[in-house]
GROMACS .gro file of N, CA, C and O in nm:
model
  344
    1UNK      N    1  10.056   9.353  12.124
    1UNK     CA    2  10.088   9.274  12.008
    1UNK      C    3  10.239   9.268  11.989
    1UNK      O    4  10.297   9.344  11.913
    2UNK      N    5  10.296   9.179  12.057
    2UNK     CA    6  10.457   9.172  12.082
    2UNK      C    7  10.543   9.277  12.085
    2UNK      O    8  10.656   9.288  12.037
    3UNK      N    9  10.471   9.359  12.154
    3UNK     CA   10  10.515   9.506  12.229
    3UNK      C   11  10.625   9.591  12.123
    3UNK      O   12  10.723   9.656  12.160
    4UNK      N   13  10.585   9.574  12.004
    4UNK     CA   14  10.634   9.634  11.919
    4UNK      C   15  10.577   9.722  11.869
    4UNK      O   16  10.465   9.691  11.829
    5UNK      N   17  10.624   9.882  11.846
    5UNK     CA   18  10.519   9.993  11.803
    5UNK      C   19  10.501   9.926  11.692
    5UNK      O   20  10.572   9.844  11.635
    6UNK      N   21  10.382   9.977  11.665
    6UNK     CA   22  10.294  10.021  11.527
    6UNK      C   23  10.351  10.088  11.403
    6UNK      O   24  10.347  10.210  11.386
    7UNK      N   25  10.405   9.999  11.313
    7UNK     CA   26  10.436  10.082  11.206
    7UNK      C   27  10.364  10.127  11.054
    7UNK      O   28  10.410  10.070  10.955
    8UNK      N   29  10.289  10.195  11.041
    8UNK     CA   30  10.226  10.199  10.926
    8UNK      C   31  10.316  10.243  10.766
    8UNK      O   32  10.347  10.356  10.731
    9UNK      N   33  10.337  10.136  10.703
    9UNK     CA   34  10.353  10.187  10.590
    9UNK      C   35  10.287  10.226  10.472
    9UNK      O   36  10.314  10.310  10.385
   10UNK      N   37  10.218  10.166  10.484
   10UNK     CA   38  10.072  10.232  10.357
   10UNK      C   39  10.138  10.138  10.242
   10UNK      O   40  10.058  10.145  10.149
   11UNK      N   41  10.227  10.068  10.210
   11UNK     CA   42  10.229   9.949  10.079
   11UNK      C   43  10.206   9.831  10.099
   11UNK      O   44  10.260   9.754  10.178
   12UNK      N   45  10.125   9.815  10.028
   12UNK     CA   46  10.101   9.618  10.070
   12UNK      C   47  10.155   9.594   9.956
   12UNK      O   48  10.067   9.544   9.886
   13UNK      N   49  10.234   9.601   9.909
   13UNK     CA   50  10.395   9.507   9.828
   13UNK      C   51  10.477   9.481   9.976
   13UNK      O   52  10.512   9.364   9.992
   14UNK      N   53  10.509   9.572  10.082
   14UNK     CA   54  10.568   9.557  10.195
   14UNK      C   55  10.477   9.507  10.301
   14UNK      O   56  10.509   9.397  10.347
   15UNK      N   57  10.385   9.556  10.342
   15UNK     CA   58  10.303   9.480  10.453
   15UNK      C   59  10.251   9.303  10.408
   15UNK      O   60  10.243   9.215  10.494
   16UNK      N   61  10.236   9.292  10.334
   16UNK     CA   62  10.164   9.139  10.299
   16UNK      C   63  10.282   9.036  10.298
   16UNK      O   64  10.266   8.923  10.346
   17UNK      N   65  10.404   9.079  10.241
   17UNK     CA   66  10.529   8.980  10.324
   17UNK      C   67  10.604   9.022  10.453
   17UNK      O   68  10.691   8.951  10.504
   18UNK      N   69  10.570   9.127  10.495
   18UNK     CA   70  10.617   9.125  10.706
   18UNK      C   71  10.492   9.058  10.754
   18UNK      O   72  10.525   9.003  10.859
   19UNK      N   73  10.348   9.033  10.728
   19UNK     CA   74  10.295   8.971  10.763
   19UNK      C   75  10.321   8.817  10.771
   19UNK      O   76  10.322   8.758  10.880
   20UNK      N   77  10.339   8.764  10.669
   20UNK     CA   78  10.379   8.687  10.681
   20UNK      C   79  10.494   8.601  10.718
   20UNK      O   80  10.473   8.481  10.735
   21UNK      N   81  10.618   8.651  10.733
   21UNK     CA   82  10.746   8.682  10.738
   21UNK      C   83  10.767   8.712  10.910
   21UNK      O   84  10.873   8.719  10.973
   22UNK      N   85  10.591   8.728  10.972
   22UNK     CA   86  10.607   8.761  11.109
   22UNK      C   87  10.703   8.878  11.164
   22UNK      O   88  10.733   8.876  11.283
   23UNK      N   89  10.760   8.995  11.070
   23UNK     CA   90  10.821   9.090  11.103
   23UNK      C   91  10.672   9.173  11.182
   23UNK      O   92  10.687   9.220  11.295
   24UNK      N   93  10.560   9.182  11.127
   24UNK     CA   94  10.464   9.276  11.162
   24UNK      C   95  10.362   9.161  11.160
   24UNK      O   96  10.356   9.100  11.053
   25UNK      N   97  10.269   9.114  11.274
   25UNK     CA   98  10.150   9.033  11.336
   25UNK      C   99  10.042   9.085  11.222
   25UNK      O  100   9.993   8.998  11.150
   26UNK      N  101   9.997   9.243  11.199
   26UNK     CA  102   9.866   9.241  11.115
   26UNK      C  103   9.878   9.414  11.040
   26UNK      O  104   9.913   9.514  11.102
   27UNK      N  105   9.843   9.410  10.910
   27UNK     CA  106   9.813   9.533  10.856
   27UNK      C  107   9.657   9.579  10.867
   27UNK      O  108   9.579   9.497  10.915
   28UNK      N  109   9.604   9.719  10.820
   28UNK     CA  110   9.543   9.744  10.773
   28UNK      C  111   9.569   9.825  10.641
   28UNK      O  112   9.676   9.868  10.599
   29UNK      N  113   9.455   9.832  10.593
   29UNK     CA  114   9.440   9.899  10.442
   29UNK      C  115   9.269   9.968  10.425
   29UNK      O  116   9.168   9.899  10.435
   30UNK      N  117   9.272  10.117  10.398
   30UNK     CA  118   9.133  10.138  10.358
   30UNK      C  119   9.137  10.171  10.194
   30UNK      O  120   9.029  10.178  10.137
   31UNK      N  121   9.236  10.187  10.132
   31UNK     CA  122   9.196  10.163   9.978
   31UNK      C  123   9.270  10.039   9.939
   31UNK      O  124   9.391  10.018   9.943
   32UNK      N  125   9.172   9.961   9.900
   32UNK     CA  126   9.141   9.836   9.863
   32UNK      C  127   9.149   9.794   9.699
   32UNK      O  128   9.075   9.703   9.663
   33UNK      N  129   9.257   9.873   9.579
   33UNK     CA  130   9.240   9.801   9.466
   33UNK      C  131   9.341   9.662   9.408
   33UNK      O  132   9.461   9.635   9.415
   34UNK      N  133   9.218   9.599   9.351
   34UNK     CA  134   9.232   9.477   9.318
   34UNK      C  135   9.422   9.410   9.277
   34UNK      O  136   9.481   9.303   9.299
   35UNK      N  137   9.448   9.494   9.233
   35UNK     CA  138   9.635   9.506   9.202
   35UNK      C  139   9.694   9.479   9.312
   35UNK      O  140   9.756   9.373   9.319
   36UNK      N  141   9.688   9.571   9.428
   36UNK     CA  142   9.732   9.584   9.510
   36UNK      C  143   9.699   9.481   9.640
   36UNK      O  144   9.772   9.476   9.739
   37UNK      N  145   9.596   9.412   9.627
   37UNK     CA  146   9.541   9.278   9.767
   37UNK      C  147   9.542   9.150   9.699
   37UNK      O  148   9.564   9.056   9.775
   38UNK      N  149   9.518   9.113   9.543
   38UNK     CA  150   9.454   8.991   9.566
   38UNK      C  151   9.584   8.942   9.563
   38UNK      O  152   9.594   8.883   9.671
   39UNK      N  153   9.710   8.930   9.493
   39UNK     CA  154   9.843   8.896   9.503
   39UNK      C  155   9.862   8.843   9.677
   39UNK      O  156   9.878   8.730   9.723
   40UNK      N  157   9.851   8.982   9.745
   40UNK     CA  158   9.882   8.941   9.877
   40UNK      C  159   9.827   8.866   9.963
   40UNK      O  160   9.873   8.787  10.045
   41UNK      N  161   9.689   8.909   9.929
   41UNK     CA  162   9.561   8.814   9.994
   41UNK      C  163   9.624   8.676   9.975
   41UNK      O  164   9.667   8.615  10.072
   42UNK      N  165   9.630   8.628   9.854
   42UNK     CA  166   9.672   8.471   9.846
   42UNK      C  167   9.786   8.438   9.923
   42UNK      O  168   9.765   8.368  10.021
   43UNK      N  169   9.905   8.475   9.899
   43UNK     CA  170  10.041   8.500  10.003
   43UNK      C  171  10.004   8.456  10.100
   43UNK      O  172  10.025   8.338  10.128
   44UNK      N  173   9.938   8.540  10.182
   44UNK     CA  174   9.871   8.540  10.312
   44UNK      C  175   9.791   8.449  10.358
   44UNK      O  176   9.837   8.400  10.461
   45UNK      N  177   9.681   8.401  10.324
   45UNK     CA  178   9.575   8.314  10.341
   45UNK      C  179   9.665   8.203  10.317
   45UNK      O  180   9.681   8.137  10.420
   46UNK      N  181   9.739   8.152  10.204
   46UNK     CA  182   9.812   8.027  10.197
   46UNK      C  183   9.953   7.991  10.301
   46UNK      O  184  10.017   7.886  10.303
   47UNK      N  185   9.971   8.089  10.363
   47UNK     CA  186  10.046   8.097  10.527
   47UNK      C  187   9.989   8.088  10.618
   47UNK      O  188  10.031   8.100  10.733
   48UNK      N  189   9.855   8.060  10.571
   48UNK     CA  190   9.777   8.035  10.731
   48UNK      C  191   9.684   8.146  10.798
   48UNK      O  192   9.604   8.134  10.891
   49UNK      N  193   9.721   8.261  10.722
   49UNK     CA  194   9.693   8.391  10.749
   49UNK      C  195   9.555   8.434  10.726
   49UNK      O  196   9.491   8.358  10.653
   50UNK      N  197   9.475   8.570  10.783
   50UNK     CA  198   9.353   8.578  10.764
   50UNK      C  199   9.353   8.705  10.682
   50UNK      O  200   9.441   8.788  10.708
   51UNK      N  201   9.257   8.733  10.577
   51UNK     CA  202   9.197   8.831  10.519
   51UNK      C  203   9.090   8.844  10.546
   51UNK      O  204   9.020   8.743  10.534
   52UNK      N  205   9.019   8.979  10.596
   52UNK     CA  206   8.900   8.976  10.628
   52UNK      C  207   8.847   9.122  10.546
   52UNK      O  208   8.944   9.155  10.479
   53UNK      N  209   8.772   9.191  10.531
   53UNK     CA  210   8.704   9.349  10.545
   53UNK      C  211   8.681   9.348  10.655
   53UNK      O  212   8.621   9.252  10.703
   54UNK      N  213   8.725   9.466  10.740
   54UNK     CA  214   8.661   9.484  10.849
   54UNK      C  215   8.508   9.515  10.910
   54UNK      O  216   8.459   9.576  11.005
   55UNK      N  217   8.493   9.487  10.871
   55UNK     CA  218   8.324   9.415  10.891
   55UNK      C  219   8.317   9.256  10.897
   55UNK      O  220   8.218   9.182  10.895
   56UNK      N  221   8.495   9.217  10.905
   56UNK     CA  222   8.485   9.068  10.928
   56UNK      C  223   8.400   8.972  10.806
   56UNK      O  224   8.370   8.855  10.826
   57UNK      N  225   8.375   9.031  10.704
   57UNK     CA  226   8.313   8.938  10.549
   57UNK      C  227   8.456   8.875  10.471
   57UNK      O  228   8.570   8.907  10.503
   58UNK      N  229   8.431   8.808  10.397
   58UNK     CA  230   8.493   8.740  10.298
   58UNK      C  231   8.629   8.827  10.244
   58UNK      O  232   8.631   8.938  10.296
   59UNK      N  233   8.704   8.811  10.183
   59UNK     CA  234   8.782   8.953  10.062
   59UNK      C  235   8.734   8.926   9.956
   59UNK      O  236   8.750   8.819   9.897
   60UNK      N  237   8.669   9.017   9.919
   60UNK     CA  238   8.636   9.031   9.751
   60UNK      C  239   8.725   9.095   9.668
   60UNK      O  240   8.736   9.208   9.715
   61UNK      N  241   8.804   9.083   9.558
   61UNK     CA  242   8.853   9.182   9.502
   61UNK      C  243   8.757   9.288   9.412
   61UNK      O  244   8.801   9.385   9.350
   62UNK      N  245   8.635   9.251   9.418
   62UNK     CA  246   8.556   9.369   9.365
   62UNK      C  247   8.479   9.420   9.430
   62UNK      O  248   8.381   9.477   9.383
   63UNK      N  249   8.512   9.408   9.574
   63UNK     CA  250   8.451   9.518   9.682
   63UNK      C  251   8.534   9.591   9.718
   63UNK      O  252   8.600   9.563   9.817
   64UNK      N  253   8.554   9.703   9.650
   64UNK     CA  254   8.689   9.779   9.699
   64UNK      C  255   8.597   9.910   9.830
   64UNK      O  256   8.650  10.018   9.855
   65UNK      N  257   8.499   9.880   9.877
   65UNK     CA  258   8.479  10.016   9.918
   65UNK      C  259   8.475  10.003  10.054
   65UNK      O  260   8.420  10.083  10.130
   66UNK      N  261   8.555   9.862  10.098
   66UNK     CA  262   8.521   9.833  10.255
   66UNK      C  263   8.693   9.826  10.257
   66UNK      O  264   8.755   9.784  10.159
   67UNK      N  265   8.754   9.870  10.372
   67UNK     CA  266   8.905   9.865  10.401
   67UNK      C  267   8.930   9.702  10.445
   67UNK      O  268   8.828   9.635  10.464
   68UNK      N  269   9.065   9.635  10.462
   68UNK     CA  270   9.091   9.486  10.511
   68UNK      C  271   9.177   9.511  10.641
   68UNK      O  272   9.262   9.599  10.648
   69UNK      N  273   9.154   9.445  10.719
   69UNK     CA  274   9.230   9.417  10.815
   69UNK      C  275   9.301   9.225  10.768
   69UNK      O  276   9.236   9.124  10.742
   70UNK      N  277   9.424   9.241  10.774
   70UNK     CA  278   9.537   9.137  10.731
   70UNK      C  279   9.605   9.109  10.863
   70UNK      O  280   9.670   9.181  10.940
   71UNK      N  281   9.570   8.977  10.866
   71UNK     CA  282   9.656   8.891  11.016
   71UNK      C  283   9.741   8.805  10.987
   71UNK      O  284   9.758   8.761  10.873
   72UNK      N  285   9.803   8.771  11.088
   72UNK     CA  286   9.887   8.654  11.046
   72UNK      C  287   9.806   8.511  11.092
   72UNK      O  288   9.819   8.403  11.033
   73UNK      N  289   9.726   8.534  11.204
   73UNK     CA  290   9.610   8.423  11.158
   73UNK      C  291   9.474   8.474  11.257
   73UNK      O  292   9.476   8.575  11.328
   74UNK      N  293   9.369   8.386  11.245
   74UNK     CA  294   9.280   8.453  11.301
   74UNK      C  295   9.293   8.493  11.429
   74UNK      O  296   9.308   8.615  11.440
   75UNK      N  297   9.294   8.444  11.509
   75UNK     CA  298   9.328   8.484  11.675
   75UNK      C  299   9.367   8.627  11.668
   75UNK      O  300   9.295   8.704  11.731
   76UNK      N  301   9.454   8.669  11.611
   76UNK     CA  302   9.544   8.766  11.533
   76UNK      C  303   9.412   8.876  11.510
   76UNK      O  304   9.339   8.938  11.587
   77UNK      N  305   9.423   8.865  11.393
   77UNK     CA  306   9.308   8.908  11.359
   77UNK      C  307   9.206   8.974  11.440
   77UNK      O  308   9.194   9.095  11.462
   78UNK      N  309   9.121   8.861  11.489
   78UNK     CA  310   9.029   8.922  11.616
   78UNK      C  311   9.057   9.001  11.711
   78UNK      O  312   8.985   9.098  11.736
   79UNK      N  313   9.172   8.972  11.785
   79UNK     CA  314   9.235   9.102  11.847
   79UNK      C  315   9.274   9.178  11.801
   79UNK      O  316   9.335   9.229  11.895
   80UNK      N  317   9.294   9.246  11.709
   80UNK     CA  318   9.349   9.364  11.607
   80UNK      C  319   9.255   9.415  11.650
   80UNK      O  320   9.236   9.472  11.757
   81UNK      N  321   9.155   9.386  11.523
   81UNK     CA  322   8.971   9.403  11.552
   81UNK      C  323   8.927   9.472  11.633
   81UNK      O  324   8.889   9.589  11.620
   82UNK      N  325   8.927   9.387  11.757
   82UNK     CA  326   8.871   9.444  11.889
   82UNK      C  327   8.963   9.560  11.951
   82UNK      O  328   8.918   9.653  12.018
   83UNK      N  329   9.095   9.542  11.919
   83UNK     CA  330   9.158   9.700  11.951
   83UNK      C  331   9.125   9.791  11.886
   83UNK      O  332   9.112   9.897  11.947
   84UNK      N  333   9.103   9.790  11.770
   84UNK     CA  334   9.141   9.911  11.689
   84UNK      C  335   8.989   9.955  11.651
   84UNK      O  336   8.963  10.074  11.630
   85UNK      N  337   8.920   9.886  11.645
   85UNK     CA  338   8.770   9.901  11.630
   85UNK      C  339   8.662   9.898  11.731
   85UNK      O  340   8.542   9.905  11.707
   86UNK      N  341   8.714   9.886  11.834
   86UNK     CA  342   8.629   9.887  11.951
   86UNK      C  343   8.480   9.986  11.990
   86UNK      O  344   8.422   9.970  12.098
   0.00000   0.00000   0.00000
């Protein structure tokens, strides 16, 4: 994924604009509250970008008990997916 390590920061105030911003291709997140995604979720999705739960469903902001995988678009996405969840 453009042979750039992996950086985890754990804030999506910071991951949801390098996503988009194309500094960083895709986040994850396993705590999921509503404060903290739906802001970005929109950001994101309106760049073209994908929000998914990893289980690949919809984003709910009142399903907090499934983590998101955040792409910069689907293609993206799916390969994250298939790496990291294999």
């Amino acid at each position: 994924m453009g042979g750039r390590p992996w950086r985890r920061l754990s804030c999506a105030g910071y991951e949801y604009p390098a996503v988009v911003s194309d500094e960083q291709q895709f986040a994850t997140f396993w705590r999921i509250l509503p404060w903290d995604h739906v802001p970005g979720s929109l950001i994101v999705r309106e760049a073209g970008g994908t929000v998914l739960h990893l289980d690949g469903s919809a984003y709910r902001p009142t399903n907090s008990e499934r983590g998101l995988l955040v792409a910069a678009n689907e293609d993206i996405w799916r390969t994250a997916h298939a790496a990291l969840f294999a």
